[in-house]
CSV table of C-alpha atoms and ligand atoms in Angstrom, one decimal:
chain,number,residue,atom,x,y,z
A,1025,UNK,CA,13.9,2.7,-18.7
A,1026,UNK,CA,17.6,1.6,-20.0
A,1027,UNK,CA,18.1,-1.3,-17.4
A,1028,UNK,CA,15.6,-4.6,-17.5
A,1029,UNK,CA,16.2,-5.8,-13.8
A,1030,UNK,CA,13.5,-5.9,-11.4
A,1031,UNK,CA,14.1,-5.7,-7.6
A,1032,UNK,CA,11.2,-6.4,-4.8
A,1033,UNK,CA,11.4,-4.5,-1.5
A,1034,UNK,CA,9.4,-6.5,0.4
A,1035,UNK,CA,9.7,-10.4,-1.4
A,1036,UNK,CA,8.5,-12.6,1.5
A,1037,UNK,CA,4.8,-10.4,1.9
A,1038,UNK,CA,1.7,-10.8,0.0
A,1039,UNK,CA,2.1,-8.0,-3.2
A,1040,UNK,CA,5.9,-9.6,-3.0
A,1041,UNK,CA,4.7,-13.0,-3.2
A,1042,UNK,CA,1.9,-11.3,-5.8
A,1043,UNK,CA,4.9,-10.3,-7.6
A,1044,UNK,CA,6.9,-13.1,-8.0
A,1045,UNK,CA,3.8,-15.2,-8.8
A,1046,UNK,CA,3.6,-12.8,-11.4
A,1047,UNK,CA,7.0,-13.3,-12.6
A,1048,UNK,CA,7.1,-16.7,-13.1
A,1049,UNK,CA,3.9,-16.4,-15.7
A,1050,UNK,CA,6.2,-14.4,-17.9
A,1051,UNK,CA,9.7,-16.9,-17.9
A,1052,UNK,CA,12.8,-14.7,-19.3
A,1053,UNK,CA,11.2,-11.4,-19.5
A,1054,UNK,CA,11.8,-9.9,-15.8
A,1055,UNK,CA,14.9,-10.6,-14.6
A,1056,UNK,CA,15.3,-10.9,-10.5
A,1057,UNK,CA,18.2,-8.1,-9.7
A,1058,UNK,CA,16.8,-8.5,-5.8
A,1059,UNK,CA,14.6,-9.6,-3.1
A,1060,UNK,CA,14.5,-8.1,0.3
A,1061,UNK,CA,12.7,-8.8,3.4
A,1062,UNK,CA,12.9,-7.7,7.2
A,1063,UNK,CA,13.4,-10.9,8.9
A,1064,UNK,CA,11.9,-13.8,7.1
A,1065,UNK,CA,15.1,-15.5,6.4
A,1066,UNK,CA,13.2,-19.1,5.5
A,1067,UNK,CA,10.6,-17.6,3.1
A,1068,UNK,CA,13.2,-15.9,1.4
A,1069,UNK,CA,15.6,-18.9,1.2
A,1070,UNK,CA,12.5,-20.4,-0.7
A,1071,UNK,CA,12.2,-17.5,-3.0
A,1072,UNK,CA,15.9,-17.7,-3.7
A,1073,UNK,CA,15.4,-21.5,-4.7
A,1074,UNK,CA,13.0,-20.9,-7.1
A,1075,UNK,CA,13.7,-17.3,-8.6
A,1076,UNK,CA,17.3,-17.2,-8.6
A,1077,UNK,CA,17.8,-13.3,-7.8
A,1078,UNK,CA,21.1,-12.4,-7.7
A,1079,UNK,CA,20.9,-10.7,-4.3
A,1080,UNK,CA,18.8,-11.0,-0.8
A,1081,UNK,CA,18.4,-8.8,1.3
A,1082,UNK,CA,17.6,-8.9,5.3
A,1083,UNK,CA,17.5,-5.9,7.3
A,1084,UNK,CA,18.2,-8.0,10.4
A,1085,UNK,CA,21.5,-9.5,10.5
A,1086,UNK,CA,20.8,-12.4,12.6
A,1087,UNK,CA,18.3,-13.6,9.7
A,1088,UNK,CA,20.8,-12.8,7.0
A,1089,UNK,CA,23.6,-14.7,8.6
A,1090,UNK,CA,21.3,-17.5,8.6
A,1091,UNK,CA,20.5,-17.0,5.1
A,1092,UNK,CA,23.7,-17.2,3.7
A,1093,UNK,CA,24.4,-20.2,5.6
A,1094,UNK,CA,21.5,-22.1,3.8
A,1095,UNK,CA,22.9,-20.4,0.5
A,1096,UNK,CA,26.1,-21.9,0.9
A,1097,UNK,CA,25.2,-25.2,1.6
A,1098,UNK,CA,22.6,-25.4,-0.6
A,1099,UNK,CA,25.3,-24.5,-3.2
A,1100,UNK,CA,23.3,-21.0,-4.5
A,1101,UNK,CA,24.9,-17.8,-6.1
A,1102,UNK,CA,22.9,-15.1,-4.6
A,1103,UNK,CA,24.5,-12.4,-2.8
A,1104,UNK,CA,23.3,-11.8,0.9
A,1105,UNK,CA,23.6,-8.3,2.1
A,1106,UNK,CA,22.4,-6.8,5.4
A,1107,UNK,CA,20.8,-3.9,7.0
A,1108,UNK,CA,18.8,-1.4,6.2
A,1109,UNK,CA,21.1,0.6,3.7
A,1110,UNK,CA,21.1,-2.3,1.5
A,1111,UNK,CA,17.6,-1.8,0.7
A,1112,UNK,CA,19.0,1.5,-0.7
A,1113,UNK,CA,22.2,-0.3,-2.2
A,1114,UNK,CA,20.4,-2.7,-4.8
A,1115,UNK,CA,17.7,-0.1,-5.8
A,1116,UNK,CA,20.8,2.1,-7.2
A,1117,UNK,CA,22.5,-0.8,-8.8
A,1118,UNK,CA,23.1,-0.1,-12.5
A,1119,UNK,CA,21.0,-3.7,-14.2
A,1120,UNK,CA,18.2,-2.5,-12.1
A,1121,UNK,CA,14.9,-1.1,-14.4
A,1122,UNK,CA,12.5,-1.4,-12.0
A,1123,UNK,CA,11.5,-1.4,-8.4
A,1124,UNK,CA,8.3,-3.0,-6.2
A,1125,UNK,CA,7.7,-1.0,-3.8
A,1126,UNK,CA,5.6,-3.6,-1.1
A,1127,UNK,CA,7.5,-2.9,1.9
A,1128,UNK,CA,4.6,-2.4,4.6
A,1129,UNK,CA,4.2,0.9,6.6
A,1130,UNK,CA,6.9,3.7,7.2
A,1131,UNK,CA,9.8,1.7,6.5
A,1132,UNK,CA,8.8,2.0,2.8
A,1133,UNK,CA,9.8,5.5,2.5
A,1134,UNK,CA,13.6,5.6,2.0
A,1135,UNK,CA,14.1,2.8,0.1
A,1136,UNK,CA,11.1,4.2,-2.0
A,1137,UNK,CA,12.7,7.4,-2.2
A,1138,UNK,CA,15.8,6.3,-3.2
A,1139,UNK,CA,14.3,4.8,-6.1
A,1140,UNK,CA,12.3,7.1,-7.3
A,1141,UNK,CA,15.9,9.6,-7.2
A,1142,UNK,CA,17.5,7.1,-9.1
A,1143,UNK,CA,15.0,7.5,-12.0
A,1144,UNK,CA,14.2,3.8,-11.6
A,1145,UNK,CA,10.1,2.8,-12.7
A,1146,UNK,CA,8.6,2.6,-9.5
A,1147,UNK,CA,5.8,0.1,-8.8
A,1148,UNK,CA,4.2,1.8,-5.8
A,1149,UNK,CA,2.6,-0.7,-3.4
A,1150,UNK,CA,3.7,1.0,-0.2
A,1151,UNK,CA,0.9,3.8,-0.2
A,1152,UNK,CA,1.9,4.7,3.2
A,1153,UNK,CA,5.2,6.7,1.6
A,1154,UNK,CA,3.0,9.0,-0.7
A,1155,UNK,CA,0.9,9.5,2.2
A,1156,UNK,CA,3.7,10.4,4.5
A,1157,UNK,CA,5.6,12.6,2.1
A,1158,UNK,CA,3.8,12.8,-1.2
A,1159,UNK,CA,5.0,16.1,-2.2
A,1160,UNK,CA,9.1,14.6,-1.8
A,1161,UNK,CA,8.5,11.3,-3.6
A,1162,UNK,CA,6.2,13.2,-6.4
A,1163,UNK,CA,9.4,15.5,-6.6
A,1164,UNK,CA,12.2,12.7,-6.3
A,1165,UNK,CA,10.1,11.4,-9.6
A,1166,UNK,CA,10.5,13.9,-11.5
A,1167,UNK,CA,13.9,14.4,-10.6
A,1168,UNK,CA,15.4,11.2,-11.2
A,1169,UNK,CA,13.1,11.5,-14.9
A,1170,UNK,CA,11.4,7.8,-13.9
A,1171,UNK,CA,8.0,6.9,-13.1
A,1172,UNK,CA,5.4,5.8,-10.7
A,1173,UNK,CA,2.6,3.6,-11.7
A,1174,UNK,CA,-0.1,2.7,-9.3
A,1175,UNK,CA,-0.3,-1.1,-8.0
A,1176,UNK,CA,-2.9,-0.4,-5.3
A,1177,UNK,CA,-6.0,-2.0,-6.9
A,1178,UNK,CA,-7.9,1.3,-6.9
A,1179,UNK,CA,-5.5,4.0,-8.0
A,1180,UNK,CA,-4.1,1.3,-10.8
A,1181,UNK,CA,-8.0,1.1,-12.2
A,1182,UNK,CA,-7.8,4.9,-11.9
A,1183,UNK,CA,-4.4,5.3,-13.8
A,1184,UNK,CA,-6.1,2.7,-16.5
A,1185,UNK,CA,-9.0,4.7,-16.7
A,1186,UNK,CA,-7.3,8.2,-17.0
A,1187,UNK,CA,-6.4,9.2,-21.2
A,1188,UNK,CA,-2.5,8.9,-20.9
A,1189,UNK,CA,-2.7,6.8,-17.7
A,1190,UNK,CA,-1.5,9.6,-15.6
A,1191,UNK,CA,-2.8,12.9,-13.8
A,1192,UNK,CA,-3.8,16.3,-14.6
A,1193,UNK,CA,-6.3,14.5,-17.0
A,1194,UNK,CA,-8.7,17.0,-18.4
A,1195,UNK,CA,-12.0,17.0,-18.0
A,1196,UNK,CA,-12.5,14.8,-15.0
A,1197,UNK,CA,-15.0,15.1,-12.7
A,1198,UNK,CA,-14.1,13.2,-9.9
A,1199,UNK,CA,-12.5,9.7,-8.7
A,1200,UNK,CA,-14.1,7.7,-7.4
A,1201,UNK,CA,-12.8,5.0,-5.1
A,1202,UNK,CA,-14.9,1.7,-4.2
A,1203,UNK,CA,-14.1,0.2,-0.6
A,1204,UNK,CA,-15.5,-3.3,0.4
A,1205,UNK,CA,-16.1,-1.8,3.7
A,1206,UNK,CA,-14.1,-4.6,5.2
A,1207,UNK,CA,-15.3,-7.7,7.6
A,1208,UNK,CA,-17.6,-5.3,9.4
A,1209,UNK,CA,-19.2,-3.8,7.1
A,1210,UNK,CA,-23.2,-4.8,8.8
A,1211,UNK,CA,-21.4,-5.7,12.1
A,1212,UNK,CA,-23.6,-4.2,15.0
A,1213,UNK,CA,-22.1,-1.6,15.9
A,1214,UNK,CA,-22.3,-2.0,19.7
A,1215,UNK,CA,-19.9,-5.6,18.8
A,1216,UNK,CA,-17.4,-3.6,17.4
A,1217,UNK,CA,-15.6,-2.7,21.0
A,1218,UNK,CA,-15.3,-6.6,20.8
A,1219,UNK,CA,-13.6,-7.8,17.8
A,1220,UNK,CA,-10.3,-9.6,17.9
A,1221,UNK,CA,-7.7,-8.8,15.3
A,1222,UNK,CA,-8.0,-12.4,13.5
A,1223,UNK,CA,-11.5,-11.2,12.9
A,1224,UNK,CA,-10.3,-7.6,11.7
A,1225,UNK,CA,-7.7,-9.8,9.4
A,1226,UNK,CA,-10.6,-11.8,8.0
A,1227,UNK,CA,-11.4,-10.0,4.5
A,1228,UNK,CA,-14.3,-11.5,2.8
A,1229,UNK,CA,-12.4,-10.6,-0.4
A,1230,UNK,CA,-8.8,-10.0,-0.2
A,1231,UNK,CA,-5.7,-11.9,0.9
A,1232,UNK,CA,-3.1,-9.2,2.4
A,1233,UNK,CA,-0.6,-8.8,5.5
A,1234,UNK,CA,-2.3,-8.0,8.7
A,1235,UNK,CA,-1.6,-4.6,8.7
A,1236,UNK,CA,-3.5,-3.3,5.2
A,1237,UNK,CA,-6.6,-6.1,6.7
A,1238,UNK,CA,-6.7,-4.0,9.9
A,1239,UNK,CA,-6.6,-0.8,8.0
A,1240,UNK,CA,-9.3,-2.4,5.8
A,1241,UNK,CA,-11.2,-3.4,8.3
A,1242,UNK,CA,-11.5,0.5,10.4
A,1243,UNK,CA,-11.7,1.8,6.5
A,1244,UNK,CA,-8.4,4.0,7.1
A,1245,UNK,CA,-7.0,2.5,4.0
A,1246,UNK,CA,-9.7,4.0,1.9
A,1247,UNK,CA,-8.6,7.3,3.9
A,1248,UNK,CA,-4.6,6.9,3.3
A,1249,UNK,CA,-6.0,5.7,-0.5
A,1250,UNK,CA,-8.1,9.0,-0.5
A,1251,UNK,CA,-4.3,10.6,-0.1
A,1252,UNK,CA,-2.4,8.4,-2.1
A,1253,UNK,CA,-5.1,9.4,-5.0
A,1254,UNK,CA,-4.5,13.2,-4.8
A,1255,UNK,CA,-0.8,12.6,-5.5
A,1256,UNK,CA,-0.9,10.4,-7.7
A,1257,UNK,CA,-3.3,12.2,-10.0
A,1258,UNK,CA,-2.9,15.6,-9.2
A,1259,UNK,CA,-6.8,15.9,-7.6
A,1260,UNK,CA,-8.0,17.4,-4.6
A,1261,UNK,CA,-9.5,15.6,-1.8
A,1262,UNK,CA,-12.6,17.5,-2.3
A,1263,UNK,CA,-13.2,15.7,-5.9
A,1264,UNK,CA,-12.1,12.5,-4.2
A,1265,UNK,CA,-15.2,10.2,-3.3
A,1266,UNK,CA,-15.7,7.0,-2.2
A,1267,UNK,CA,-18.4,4.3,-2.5
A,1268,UNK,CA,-18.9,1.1,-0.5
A,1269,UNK,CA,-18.7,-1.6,-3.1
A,1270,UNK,CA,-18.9,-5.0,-1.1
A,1271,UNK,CA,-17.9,-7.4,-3.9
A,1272,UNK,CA,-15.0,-5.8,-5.1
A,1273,UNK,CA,-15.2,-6.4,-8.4
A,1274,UNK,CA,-15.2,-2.9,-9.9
A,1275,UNK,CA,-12.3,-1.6,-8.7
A,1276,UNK,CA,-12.6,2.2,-8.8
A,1277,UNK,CA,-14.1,5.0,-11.5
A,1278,UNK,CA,-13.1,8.2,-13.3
A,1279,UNK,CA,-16.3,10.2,-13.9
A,1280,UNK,CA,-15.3,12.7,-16.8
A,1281,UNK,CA,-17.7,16.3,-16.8
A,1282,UNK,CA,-19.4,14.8,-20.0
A,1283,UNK,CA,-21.3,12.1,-17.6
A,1284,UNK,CA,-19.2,9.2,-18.8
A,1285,UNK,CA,-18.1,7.3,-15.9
A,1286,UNK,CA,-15.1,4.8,-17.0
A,1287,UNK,CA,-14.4,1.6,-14.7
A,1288,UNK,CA,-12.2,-1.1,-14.5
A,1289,UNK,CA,-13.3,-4.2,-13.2
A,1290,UNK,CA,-12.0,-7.5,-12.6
A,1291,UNK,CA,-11.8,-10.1,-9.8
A,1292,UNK,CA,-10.3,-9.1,-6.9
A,1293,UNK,CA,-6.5,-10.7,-6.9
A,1294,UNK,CA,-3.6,-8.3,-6.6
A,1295,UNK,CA,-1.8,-10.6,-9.7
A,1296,UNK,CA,-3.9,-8.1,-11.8
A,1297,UNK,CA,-2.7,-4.8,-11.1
A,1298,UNK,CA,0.9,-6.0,-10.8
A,1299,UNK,CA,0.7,-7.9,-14.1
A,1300,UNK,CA,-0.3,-4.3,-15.5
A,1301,UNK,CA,2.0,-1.8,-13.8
A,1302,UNK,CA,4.5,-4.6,-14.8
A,1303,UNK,CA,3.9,-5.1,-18.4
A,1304,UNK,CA,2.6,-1.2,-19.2
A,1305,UNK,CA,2.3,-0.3,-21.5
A,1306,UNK,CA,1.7,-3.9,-22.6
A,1307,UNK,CA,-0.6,-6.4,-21.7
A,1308,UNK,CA,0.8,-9.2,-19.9
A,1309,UNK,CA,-0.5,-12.7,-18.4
A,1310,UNK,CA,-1.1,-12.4,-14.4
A,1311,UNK,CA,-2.2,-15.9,-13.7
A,1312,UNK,CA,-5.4,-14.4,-12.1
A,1313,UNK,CA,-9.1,-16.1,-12.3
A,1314,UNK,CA,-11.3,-14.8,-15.1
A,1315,UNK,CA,-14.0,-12.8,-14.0
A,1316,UNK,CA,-17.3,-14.2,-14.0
A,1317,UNK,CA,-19.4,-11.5,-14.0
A,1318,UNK,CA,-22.9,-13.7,-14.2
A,1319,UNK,CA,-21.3,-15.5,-11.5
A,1320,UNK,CA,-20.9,-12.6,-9.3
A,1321,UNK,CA,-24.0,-10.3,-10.0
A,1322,UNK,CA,-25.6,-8.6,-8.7
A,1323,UNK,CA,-22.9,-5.7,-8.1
A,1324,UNK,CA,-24.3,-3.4,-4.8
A,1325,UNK,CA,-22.9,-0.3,-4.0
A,1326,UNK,CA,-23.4,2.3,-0.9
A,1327,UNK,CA,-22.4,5.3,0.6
A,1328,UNK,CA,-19.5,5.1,3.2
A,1329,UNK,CA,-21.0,5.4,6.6
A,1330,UNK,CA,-18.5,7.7,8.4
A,1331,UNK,CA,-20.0,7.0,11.9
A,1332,UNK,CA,-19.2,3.5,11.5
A,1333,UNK,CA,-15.9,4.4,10.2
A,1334,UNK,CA,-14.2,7.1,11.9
A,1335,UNK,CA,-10.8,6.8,10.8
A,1336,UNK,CA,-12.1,7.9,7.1
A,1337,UNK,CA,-13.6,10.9,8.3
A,1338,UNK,CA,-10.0,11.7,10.2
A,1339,UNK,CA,-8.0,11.0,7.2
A,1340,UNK,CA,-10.4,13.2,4.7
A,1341,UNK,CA,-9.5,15.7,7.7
A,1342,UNK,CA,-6.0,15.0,7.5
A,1343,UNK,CA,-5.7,15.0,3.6
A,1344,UNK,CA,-7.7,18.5,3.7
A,1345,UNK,CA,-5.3,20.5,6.5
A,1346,UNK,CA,-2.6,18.7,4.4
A,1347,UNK,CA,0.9,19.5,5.1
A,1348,UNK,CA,2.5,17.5,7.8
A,1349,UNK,CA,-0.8,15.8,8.7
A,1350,UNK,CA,-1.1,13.2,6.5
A,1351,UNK,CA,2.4,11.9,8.0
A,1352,UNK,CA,1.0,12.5,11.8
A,1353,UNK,CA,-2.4,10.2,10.6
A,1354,UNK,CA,-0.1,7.6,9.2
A,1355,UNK,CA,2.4,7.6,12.1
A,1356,UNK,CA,-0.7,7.4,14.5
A,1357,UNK,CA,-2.3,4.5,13.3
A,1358,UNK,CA,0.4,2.5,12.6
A,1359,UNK,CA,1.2,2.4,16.4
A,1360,UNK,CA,-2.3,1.9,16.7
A,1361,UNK,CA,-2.9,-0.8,14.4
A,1362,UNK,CA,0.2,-2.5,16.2
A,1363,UNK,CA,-1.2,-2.1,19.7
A,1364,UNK,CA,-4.2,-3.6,18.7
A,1365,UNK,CA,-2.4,-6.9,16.4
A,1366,UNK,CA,-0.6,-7.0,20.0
A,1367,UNK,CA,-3.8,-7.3,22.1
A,1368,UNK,CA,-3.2,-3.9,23.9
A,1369,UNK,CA,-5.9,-2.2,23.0
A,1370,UNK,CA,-9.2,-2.6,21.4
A,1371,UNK,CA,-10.4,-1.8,17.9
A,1372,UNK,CA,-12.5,1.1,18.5
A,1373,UNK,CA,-9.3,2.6,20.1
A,1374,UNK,CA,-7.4,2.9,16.8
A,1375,UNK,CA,-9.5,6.2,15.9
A,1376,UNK,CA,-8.9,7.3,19.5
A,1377,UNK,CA,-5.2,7.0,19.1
A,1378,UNK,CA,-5.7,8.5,15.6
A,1379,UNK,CA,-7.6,11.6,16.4
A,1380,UNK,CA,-6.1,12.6,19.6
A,1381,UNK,CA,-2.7,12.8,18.5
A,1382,UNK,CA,-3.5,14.7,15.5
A,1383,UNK,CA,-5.5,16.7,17.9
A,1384,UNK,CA,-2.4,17.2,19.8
A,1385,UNK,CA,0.5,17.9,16.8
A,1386,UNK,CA,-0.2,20.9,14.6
A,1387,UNK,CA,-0.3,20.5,10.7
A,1388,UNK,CA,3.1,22.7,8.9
A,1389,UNK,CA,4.0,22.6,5.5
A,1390,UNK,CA,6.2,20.3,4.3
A,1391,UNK,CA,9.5,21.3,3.8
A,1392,UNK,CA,12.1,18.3,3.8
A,1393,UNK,CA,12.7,14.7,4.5
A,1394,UNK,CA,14.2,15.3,7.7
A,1395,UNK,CA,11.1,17.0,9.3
A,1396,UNK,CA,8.7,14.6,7.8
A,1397,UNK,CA,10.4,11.8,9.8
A,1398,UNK,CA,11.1,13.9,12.8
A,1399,UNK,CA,6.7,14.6,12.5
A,1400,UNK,CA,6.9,10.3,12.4
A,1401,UNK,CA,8.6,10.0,15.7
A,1402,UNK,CA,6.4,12.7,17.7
A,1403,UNK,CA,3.0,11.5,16.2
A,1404,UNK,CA,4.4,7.5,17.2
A,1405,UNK,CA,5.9,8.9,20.7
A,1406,UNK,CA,2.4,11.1,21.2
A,1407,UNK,CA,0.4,8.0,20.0
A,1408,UNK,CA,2.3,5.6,22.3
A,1409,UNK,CA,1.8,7.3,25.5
A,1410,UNK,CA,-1.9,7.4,24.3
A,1411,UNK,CA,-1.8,3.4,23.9
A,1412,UNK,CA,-0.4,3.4,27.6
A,1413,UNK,CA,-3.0,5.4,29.0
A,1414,UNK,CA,-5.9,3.2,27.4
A,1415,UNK,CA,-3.8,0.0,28.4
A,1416,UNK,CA,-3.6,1.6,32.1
A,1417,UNK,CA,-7.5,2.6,32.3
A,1418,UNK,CA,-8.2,-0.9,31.2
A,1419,UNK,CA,-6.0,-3.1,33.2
B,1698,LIG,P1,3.0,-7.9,4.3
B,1698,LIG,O1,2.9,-7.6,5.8
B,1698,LIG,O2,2.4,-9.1,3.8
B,1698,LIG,O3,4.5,-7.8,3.9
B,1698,LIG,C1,5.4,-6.8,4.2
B,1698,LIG,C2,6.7,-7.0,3.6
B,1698,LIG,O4,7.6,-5.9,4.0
B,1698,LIG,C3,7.5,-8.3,4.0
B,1698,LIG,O5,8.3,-8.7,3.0
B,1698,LIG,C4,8.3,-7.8,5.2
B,1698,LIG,O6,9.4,-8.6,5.5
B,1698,LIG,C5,8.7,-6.4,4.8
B,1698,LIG,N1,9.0,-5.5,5.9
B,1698,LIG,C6,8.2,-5.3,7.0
B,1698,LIG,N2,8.8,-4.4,7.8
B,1698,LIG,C7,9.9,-4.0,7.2
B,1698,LIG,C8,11.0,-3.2,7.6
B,1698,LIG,N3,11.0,-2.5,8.7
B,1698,LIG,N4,12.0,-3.0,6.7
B,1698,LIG,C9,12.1,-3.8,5.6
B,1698,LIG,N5,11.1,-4.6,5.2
B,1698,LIG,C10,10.1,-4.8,6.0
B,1698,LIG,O7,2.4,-6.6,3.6
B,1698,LIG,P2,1.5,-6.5,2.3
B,1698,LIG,O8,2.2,-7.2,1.2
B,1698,LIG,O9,0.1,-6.8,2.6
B,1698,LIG,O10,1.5,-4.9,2.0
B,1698,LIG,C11,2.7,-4.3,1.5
B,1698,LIG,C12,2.3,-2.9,1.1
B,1698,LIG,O11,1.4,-2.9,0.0
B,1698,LIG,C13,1.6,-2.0,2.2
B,1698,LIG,O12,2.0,-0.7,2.1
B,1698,LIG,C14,0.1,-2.2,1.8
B,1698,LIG,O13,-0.6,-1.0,2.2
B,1698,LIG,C15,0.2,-2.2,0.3
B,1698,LIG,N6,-0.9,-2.9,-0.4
B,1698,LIG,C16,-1.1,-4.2,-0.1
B,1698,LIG,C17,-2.1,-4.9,-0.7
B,1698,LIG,C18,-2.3,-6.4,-0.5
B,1698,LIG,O14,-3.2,-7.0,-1.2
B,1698,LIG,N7,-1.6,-7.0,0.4
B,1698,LIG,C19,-3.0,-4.2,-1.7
B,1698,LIG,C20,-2.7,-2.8,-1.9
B,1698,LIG,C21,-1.7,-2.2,-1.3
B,1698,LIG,P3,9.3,-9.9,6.6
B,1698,LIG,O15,8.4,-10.9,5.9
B,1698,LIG,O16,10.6,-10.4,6.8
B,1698,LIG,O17,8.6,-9.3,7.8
B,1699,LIG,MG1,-6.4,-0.7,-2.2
């Protein structure tokens, strides 16, 4: 990496907040090229205050207008630039080292992209780009001659666990990724029809944006994670696993074919595995709470019950038929997960939506960008008329 300059797709949510917590433990050493958000003009005026970058970015540009307003007149040298290209625009700019990927959902994928082509280290956060197009961002790495390195919790305990911190290890068994199982993990599962997205968003462990807590909560994260995993380290699903692990303290496990099974553990605050995709190969101070593992014990763990959780038996499904299905599953429940943050329909529904539409759009092989997002409109187009049915049957 020649550049040292550090851009965050994605400033004003929680891995960017993460990040920039993160920073400032480490004064001097990463120096803020950018910060980007959608619309969150305010919280990023507040970032700009303290972290100085040299530019913002808002895809909306009624929020940035706004922004550079309040930059003006509160006499601040950042550069505002609008729109979605500019996401693009300050990943390629020459002082720029490395890039956060935290943007949430689809919208990840370009600016990711674009990254990655521009051999910049990538911090990958946005696990729903792999899962979408895995095979073009794993190529766009190699390409551009950067780097990926895992932020997710699980697949960065994996990548600390592997010999050279990357895939194709040898003689590995399987990975093995622990869940939480979510807020209703021992929920009766006739009150599941019930449950209101604040309770979905209530994770007895984690602090994250509502969309990852709803995906939490139905367990589809562990299934897009499942994906995410067999890119990142070059695995099938097949030697994929996952175990319930309600205290979230160990956050994943390689287990090698000698019968060693390596962990990483720690408490569960995302500071962590950006302070060590950030410093790598150096160790660096995250600001995160010690563990206490006396504190915590006992340490339970489960199998992952997938009649309770049907979405991680669909993306197991997905991630097997591969090809375009992965991108149809993430389309899918993203327009599910947003019908149900709206209050349009229930929780229970979000597998519906899920497994009819895949149901309904074949799985091809990948073969560029262009069809990969033209597979993301159908799946969202087939998923909203689904949403509009349920919402009619209901009303
Ligand atoms: P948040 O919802 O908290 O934040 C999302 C960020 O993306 C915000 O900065 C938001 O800007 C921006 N954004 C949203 N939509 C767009 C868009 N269309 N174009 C450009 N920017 C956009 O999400 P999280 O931080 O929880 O998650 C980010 C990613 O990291 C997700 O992919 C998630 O799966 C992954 N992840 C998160 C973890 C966590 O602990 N939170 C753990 C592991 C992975 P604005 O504020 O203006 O809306
Ligand atoms: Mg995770």
């Amino acid at each position: 990496m020649s550049a040292e300059g550090l851009v965050i797709l994605g400033a004003t949510g929680s891995v960017g907040e993460s990040t920039l917590a993160v920073v400032a433990e480490n004064p001097g050493r990463f120096p803020l090229v950018a910060l980007t958000a959608r619309s969150d003009d305010a919280r990023l005026f507040a970032q700009c205050v303290e972290h100085r970058p040299a530019f913002a970015v808002l895809v909306e540009e009624a929020a940035a207008a706004r922004l550079e307003a309040r930059l003006a007149d509160a006499g601040l040298p950042t550069r505002v630039l609008a729109g979605v290209d500019a996401l693009i625009e300050v990943v390629e700019l020459p002082a720029v080292g490395r890039v956060m990927a935290a943007i949430v959902g689809a919208a990840g994928l370009l600016p990711t992209l674009a990254a990655a082509r521009a051999g910049r280290q990538v911090l990958l956060a946005n696990k729903e780009s792999l899962v979408m197009a895995g095979h073009l961002l794993m190529e766009a790495v190699r390409e551009g001659g950067g780097e990926l390195v895992p932020i997710d919790s699980e697949h960065n305990a994996i990548f600390q666990c592997l010999p050279n911190g990357d895939g194709g290890a040898q003689g590995v068994r399987r990975l093995i990724l622990t869940a939480s199982g979510g807020p209703f993990l021992d929920t009766p599962l006739e009150q599941l029809s019930q449950v209101t997205p604040d309770q979905a968003c209530a994770h007895p462990n984690w602090v994250m944006g509502r969309k990852i807590s709803v995906d939490s909560a139905t367990m589809m994260n562990k299934g897009l994670e499942i994906i995410e995993a067999c890119w990142l380290f070059d695995m099938p699903p097949e030697r994929v696993d996952v175990m319930i692990h309600p205290q979230s303290i160990v956050h994943s496990m390689v287990e090698y074919e000698d019968g060693s099974v390596l962990a990483e553990l720690g408490a569960p605050d995302m500071r962590t595995p950006i302070a060590h995709a950030l410093g790598w190969p150096q160790r660096i101070r995250s600001g995160a709470p010690w563990l206490d593992l006396v504190g915590t014990a006992p340490l339970d763990f489960r199998v992952a019950d997938e009649a309770r959780f049907p979405c991680l038996r669909l993306a197991r499904e997905a991630a097997r038929r591969g090809g375009t299905h992965p991108a149809v599953l993430n389309a899918a429940n993203e327009e599910a997960v947003a019908a149900f943050l709206d209050g349009e329909v229930a929780f229970l529904d979000i597998a519906r939506v899920v497994g009819a539409v895949l149901d309904t759009l074949p799985a091809e092989p990948v073969t560029s960008l262009e069809q990969v997002l033209a597979v993301d409109t159908a799946a969202r187009a087939e998923a909203r008329e689904l949403i509009a049915a349920l919402q009619g049957a209901s009303a």
